[in-house]
Coordinates of C-alpha atoms in Angstrom, one line a residue:
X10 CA 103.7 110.3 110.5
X11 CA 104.4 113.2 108.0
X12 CA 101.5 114.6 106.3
X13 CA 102.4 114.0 102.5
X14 CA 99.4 115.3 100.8
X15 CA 99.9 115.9 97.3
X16 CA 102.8 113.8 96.9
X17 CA 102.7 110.6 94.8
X18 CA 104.6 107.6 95.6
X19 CA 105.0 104.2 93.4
X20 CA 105.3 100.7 94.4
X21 CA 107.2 98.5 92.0
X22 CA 106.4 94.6 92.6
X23 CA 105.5 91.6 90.9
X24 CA 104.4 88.0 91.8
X25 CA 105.9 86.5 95.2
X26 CA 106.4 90.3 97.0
X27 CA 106.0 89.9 100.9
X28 CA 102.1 90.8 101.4
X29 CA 103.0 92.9 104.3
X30 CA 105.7 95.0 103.0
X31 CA 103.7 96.2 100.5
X32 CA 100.5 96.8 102.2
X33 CA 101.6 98.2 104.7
X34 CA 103.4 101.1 102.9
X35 CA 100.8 101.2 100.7
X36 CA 98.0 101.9 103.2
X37 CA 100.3 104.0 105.4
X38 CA 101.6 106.6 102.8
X39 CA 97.8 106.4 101.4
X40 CA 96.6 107.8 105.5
X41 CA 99.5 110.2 104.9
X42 CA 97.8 112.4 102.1
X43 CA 100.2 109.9 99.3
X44 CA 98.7 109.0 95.9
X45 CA 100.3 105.8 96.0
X46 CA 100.3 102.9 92.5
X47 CA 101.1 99.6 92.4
X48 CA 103.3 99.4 89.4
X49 CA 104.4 96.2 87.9
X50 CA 105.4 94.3 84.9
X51 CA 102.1 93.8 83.0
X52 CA 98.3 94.9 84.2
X53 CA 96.0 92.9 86.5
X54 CA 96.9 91.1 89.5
X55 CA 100.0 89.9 91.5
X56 CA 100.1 87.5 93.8
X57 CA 101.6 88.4 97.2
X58 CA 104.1 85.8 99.6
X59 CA 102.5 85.7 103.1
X60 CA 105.3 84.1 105.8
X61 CA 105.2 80.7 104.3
X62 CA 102.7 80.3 101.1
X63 CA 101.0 82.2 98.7
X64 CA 99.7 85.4 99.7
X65 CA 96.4 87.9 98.7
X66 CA 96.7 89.5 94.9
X67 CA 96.9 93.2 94.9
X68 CA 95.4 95.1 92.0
X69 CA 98.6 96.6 89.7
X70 CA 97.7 100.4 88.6
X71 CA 100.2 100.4 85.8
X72 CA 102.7 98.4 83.5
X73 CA 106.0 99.8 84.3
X74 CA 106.1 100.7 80.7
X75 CA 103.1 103.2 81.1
X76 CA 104.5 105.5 84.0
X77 CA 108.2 107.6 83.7
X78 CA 110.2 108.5 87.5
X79 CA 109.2 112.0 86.5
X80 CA 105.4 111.3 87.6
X81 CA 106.4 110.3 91.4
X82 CA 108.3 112.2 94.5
X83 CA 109.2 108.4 95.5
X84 CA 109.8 104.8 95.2
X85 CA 109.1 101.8 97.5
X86 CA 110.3 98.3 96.9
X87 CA 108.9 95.8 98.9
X88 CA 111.1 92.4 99.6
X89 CA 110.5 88.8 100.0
X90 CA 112.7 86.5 97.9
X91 CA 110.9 86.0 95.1
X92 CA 109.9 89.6 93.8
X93 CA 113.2 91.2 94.0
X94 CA 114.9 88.2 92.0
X95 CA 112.7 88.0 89.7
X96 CA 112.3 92.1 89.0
X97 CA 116.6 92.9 88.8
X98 CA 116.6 91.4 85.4
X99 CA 114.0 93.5 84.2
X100 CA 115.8 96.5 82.7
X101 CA 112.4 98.9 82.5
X102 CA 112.6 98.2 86.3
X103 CA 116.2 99.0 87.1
X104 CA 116.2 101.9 84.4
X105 CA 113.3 103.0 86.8
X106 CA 115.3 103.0 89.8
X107 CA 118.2 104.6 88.1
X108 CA 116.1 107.7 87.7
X109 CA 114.2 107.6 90.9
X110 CA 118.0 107.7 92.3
X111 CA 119.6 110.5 89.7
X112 CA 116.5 113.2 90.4
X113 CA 117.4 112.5 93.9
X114 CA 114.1 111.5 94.9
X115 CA 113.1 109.3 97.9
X116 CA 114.2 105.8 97.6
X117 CA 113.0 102.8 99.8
X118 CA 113.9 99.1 100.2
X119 CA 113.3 96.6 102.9
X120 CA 114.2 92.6 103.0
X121 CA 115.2 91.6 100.0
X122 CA 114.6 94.7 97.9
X123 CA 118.0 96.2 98.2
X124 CA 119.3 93.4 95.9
X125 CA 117.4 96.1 93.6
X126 CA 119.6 98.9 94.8
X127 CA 122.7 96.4 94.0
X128 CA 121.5 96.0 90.6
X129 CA 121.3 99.5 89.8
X130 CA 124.4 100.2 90.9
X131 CA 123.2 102.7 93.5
X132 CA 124.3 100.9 97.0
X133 CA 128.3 101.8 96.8
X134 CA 129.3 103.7 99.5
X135 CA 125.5 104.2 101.1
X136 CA 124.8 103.1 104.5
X137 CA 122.6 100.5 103.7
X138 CA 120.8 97.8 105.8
X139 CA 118.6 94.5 104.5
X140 CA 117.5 91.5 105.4
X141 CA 120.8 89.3 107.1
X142 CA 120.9 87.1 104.1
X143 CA 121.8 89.6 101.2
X144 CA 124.2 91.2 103.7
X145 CA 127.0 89.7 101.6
X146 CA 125.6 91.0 98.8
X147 CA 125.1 94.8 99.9
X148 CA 128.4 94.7 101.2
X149 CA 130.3 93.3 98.1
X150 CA 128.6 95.9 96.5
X151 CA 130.2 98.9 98.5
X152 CA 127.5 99.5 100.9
X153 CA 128.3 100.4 104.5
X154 CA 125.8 97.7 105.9
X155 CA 124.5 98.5 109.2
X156 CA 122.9 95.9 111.5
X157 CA 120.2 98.9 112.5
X158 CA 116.0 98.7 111.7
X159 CA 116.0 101.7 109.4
X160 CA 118.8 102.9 107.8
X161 CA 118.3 106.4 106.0
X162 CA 121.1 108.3 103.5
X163 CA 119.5 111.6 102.0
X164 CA 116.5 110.5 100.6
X165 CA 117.7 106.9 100.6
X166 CA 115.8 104.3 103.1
X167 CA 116.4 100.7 103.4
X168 CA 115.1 98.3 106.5
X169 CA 115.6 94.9 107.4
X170 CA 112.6 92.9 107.8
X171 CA 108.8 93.4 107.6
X172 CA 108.8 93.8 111.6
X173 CA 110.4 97.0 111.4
X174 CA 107.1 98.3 108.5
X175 CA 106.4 101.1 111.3
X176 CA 109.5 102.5 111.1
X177 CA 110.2 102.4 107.6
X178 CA 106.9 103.7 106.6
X179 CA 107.3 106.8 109.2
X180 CA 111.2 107.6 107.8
X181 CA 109.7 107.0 103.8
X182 CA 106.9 110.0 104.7
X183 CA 109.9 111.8 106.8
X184 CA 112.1 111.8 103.5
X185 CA 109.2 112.5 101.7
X186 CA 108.2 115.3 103.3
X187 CA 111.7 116.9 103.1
X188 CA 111.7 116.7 99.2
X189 CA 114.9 115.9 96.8
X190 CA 117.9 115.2 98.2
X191 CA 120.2 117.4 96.7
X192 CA 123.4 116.8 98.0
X193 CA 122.9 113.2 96.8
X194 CA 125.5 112.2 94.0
X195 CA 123.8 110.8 91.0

């Protein structure tokens, strides 16, 4: 994997986020060199979704109201059903992921999480994968959808399921690494 020293990377969840893809990218960018937060709606703890039940809480670092897109170099947004749902009608989160997108920073979603990129208007004509049920959805939104692991569109990373977290964690560092996209449209 890429050595991001130096570089700081946010996590945006909230309650019912798939345990593993967070973790996962959270240790992994963290062995890169990352800073990496856990940002979420409000400060303490969220609870995670593990396969088929409740999951471990992960300590949040910030409210999303205490941190600005200028303070990162990228964005990860873990799936599961629950989390995205319940974040895409947040506006401080999708006003987050707006800006991520327009200073052409690295943007990642697996699962469920590219309902996010829907919400923010961002998926129309991006290849784009996700998890097979939100297919529809990423494709009535404009995306190319691919049926691939990892699908990456300067800067932009999505990936289908959490047993693909390898992958998606090495091309997150990789876009990382590479800095702003510039010759993504805002």
């Amino acid at each position: 994997m890429h050595d991001i020293s130096g570089k700081k990377v946010a996590i945006i969840a909230t309650h019912g986020f798939e345990q593993s893809e967070l973790e996962v990218p959270l240790h992994k960018l963290k062995d890169a060199g990352a800073e990496v937060h856990v940002i979420s709606l409000e400060k303490g703890d969220i609870k995670g979704w593990d396969k088929d039940d409740w999951g471990q809480k992960v300590k949040v670092d910030h409210a999303i109201g205490e941190v600005s897109p200028d303070d990162y170099d990228a964005l990860v947004l873990p799936g599961g059903q629950i989390n995205p749902d319940l974040l895409r009608v947040e506006p401080k989160v999708i006003d987050f992921i707006k800006k991520i997108y327009a200073q052409k920073k690295v943007l990642a979603a697996i699962c469920h999480a590219p309902w996010l990129l829907v919400e923010a208007g961002i998926a129309k004509g991006h290849p784009m994968t996700s998890y097979h049920s939100i297919k529809t959805d990423v494709i009535n939104a404009g995306a190319d959808w691919q049926d691939k692991e990892v699908v990456t569109d300067k800067g932009l990373v999505t990936s289908r399921n959490p047993g693909d977290l390898g992958a998606f964690c090495a091309k997150i560092a990789e876009e990382i690494a590479e800095g702003r996209h510039e010759r993504r449209a805002a």
